[in-house]
Coordinates of C-alpha atoms in Angstrom, one line a residue:
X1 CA 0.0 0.0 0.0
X2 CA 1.3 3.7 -0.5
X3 CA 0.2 6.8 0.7
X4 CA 0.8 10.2 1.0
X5 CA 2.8 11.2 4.3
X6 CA 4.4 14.1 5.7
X7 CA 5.7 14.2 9.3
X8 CA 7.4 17.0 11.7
X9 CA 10.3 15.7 13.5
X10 CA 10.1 17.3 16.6
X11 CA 14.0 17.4 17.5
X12 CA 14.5 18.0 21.5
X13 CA 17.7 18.6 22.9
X14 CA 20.0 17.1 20.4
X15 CA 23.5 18.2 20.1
X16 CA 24.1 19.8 16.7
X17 CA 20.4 20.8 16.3
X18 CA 19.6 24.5 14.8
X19 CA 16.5 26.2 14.9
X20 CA 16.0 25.7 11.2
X21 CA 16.1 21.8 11.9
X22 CA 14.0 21.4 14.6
X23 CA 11.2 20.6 12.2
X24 CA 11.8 17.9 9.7
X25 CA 9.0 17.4 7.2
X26 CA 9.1 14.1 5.2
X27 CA 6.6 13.7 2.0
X28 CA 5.8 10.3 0.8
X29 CA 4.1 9.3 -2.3
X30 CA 5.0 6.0 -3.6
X31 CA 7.6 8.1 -5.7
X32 CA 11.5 6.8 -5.6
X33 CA 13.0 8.5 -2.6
X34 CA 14.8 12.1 -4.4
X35 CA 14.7 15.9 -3.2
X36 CA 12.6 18.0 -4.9
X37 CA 14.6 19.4 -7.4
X38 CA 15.1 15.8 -8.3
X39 CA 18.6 14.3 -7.4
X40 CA 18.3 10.7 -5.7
X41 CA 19.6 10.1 -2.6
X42 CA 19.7 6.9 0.1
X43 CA 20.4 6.3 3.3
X44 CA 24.0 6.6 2.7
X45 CA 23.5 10.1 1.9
X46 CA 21.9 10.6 5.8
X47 CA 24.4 12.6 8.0
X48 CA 23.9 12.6 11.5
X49 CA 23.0 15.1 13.9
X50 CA 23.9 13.5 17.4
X51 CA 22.3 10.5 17.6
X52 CA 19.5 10.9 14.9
X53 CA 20.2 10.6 11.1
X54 CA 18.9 13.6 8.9
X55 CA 18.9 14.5 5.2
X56 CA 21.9 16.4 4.7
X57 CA 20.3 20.2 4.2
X58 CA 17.2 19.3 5.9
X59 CA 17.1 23.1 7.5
X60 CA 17.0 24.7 3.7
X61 CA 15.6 21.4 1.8
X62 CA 13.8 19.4 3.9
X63 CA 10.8 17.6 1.2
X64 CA 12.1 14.5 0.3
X65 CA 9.3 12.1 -1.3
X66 CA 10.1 8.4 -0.2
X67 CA 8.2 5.2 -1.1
X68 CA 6.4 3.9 2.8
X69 CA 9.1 0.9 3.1
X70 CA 12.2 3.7 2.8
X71 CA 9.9 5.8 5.2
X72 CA 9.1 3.0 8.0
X73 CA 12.8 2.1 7.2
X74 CA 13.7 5.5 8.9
X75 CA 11.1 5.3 11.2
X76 CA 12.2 2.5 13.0
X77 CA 15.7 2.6 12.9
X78 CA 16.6 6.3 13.1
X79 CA 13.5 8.5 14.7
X80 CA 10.4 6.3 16.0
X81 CA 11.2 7.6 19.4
X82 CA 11.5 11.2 18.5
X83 CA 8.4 11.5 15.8
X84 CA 6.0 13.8 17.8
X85 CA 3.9 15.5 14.8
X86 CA 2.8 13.6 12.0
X87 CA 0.6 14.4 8.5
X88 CA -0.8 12.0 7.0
X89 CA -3.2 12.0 3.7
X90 CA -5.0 9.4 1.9
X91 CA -6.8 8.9 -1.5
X92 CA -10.5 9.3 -0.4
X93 CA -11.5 11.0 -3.8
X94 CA -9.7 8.7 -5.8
X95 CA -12.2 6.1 -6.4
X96 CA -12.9 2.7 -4.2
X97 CA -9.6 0.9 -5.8
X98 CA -7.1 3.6 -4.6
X99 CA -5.0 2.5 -1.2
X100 CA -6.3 3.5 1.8
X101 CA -5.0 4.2 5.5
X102 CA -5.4 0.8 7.7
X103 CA -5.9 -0.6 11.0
X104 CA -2.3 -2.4 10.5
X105 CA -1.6 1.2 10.1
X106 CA -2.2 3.1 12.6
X107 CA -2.1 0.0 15.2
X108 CA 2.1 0.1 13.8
X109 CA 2.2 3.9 14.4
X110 CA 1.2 3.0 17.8
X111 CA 3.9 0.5 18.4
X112 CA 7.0 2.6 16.8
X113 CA 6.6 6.0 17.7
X114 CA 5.8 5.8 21.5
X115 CA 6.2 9.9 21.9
X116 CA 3.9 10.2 18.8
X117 CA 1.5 13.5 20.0
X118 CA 0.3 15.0 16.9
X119 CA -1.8 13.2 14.5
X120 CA -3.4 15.0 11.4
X121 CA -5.0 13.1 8.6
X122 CA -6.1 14.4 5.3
X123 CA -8.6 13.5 2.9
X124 CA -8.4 9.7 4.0
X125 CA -11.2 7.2 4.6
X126 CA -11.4 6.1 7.8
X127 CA -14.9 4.5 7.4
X128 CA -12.9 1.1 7.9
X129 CA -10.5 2.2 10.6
X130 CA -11.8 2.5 14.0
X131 CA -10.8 5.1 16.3
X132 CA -10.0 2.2 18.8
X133 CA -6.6 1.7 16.3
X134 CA -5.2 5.0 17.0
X135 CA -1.9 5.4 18.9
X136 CA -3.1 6.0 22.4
X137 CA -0.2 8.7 23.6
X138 CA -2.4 11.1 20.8
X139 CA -2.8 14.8 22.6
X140 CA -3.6 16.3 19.1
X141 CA -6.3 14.4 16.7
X142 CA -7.0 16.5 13.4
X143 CA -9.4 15.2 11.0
X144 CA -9.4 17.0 7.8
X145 CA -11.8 16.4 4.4
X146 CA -11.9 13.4 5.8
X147 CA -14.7 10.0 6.0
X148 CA -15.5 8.5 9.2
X149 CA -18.1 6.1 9.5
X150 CA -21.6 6.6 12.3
X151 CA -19.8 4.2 15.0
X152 CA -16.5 6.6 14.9
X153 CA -17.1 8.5 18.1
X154 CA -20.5 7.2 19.4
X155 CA -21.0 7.7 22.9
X156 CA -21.1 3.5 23.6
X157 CA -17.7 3.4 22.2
X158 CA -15.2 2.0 24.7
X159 CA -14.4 5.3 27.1
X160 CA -10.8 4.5 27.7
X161 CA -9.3 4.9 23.7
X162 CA -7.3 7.7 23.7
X163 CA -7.2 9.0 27.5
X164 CA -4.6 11.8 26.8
X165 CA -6.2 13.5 24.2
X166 CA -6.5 17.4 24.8
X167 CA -7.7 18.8 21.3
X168 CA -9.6 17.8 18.4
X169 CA -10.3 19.5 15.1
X170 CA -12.8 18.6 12.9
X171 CA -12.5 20.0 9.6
X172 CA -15.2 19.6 6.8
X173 CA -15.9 16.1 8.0
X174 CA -19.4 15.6 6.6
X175 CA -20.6 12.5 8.6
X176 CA -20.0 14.3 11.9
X177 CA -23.7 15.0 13.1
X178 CA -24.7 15.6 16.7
X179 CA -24.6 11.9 18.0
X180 CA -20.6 12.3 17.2
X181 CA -20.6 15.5 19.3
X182 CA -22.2 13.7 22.0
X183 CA -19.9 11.0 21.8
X184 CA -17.0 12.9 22.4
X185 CA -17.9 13.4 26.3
X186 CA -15.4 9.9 26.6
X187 CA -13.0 12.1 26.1
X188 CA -12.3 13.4 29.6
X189 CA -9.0 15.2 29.0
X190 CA -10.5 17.2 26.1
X191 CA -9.9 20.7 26.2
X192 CA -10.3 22.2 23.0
X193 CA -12.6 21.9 19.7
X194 CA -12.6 23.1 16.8
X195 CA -15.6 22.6 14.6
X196 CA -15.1 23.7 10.6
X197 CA -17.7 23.4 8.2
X198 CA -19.3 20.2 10.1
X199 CA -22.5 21.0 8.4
X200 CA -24.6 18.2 9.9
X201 CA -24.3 19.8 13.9
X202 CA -27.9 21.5 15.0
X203 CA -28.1 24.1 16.9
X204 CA -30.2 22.0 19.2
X205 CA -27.4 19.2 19.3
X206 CA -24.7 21.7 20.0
X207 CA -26.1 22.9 22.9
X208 CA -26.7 19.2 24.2
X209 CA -23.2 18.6 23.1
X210 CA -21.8 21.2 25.1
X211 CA -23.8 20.9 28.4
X212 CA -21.3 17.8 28.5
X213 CA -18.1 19.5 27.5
X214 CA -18.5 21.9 30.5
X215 CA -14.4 21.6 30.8
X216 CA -13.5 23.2 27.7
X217 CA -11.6 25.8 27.2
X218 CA -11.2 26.3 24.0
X219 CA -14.1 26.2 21.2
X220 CA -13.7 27.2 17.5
X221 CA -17.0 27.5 15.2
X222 CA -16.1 28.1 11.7
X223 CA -17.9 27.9 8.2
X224 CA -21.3 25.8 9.9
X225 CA -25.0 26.7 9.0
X226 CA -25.2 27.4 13.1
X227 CA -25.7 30.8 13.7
X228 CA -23.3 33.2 15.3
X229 CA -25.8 34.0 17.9
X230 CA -27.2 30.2 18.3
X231 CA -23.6 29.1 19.3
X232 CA -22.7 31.8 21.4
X233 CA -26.0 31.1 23.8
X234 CA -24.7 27.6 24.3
X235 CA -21.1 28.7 25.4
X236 CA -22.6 31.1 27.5
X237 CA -24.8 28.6 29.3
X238 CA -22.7 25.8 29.6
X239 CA -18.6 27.1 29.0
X240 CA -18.6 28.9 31.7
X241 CA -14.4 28.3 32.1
X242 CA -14.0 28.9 28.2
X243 CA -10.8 30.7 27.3
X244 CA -10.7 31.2 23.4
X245 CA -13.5 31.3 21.4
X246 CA -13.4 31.8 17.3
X247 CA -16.2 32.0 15.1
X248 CA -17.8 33.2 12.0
X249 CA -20.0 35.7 12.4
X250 CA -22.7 34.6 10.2
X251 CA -25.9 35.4 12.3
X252 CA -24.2 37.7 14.6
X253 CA -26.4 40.1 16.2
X254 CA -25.5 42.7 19.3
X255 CA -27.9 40.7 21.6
X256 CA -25.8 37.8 20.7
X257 CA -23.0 39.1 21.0
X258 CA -24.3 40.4 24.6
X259 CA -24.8 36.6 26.3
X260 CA -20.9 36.6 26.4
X261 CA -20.8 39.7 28.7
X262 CA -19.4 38.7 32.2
X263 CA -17.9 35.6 31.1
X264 CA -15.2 35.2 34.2
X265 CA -12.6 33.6 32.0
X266 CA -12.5 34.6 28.6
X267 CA -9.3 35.7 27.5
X268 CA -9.2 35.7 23.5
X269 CA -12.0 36.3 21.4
X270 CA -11.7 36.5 17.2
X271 CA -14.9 36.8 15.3
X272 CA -14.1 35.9 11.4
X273 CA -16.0 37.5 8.1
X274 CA -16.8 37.7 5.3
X275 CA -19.1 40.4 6.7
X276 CA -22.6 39.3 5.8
X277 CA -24.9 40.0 8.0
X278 CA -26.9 43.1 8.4
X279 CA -27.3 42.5 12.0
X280 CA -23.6 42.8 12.8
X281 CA -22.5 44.7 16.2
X282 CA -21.2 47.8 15.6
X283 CA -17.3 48.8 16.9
X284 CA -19.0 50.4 20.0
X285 CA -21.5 47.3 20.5
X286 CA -18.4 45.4 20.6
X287 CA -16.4 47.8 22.5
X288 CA -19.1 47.6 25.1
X289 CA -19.6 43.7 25.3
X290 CA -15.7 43.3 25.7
X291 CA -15.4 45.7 29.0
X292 CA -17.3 43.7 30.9
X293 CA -15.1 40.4 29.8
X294 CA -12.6 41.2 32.9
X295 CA -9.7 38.6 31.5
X296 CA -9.9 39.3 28.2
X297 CA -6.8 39.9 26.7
X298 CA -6.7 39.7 22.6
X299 CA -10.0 40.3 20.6
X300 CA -9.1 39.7 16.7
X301 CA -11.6 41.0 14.2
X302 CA -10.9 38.9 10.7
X303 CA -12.4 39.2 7.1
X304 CA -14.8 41.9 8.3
X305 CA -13.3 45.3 6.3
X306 CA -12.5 47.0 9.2
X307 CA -8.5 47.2 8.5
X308 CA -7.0 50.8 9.1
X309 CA -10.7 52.0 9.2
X310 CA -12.4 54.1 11.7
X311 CA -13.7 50.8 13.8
X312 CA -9.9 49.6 14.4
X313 CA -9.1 53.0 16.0
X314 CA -12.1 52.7 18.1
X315 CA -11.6 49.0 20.1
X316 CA -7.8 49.9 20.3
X317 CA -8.2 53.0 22.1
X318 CA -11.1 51.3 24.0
X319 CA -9.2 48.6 25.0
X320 CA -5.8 49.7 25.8
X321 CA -5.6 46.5 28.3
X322 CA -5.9 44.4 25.0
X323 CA -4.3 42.8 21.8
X324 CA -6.5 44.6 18.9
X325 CA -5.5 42.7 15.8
X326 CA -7.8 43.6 13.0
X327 CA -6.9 41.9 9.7
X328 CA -8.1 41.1 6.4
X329 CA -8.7 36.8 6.4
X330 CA -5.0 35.2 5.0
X331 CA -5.0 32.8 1.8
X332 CA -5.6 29.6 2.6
X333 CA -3.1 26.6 1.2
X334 CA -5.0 24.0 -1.1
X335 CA -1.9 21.7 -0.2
X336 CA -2.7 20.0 3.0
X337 CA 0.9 19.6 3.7
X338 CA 1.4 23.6 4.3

């Protein structure tokens, strides 16, 4: 089987290391193992760096494309134990006879890289792996245009698979509906969510979701149908300990904005455009809902036109105890790898 991989080598306190090498990315796809600008090199061409072998350059040329056996190859011999951050991306949009990602798979990921924290797959089917075959040290789970099938994270599931997990993003998974959300109440180290174009969450379902997530702290809402003003209600009534919350501000009214006032530990808040909705707060609706926020300490204002405009100079000078970053929304990558 071959698939598309790309993994961070987190690199602590090796002698020899440089900033610029701290992060190693390899990119596998089935291709012979060569740089990008196309010369081949093997293993012999590895120089080390204390302990650990590296592609010679890796700080100013560090894609290599590498077939899976040269990749498990250096996975095993040379870095298992230090692999913290891994990308991974399947071929779920290539039509039932492409490879896929397997329970062998993940199951070996598991076994090899012990310190293995970061886990983020990419347009892969999982609808035939279940969750119960990830590596269990996982901190980090991000799912991304990916497949997942009903039983994924149901709440009868077994409630000890991944015990250390702390965040979860969810990124334009279609299957994930509120009986998923539910299900992720297993997760009892869970402190942040992101939630990104999961169009099949209700209103209705997010705030039964998070009446059971009391202990996050984090919460990101981005690109749903939910309204701005639906999801803020249920962080107000059940997040009470919430500490950064993003979302779009579809739907966003100054009443909804208002629920958040008081909220004892809020310390970041970004509200992302494209500005389309009639009913958005004004700067000095904002400016007033934020004052009464008493830890907040960044409020970031994205996509919404308001760069070097008369709102900007506003909420900075109203808010001289806060990071005022108003900004036009950055291009987003179509390779999953950036």
């Amino acid at each position: 089987m071959e698939f598309t991989l790309h993994a961070y080598l987190q690199l602590q306190n090796l002698p020899g290391a440089s900033k610029a090498s701290q992060r190693v990315p390899f990119v596998g796809s089935g291709s012979a193992c060569r740089r990008d600008h196309g010369d081949f090199c093997g293993l012999a061409g590895l120089c080390p760096v204390g302990d650990l072998l590296l592609p010679p350059g890796s700080g100013q040329d560090p894609h290599l494309q590498m077939r899976p056996k040269v990749m498990w190859h250096l996975l095993r011999r040379y870095m298992a134990s230090r692999l913290h951050s891994l990308r991974m991306g399947g071929y779920l949009f290539s039509g039932s006879q492409a490879p896929q990602l397997s329970p062998a798979l993940m199951r070996a990921l598991g076994q090899k890289c012990p310190n293995l924290k970061r886990l983020c797959l990419h347009v892969a089917n999982l609808s035939m792996v279940p969750i119960t075959s990830l590596p269990c040290t996982l901190k980090t789970l991000e799912l991304h245009s990916c497949e997942i099938s009903m039983a994924w994270l149901l709440k009868e599931q077994d409630p000890t698979v991944l015990p250390l997990l702390e965040c979860i993003v969810l990124d334009r998974v279609p299957a994930f509906r509120d009986e998923h959300l539910q299900g992720l109440t297993r997760f009892r180290a869970l402190r942040s969510l992101v939630l990104g174009g999961t169009y099949r969450v209700t209103e209705t379902g997010l705030d039964m979701g998070l009446q059971e997530l009391s202990y996050l702290q984090r919460l990101e809402v981005l690109g749903c149908t939910l309204s701005a003003d639906s999801t803020l209600l249920a962080i107000s009534r059940h997040l009470r300990d919430v500490r950064k919350i993003r979302l779009t501000v579809r739907g966003l009214s100054a009443p909804g904005l208002s629920v958040l006032e008081g909220m004892p530990a809020l310390e970041s808040l970004c509200l992302l455009g494209p500005l389309i909705t009639p009913e958005m707060p004004s700067p000095h609706e904002i400016l007033s809902s934020c004052l009464t926020m008493p830890k907040l300490r960044v409020l970031e204002l994205q996509g919404l036109g308001w760069e070097g405009q008369e709102a900007e100079r506003i909420l900075s000078k109203g808010l001289p105890h806060c990071m005022v970053i108003v900004r036009a929304c950055p291009k987003e990558s179509m390779d999953w790898w950036m």
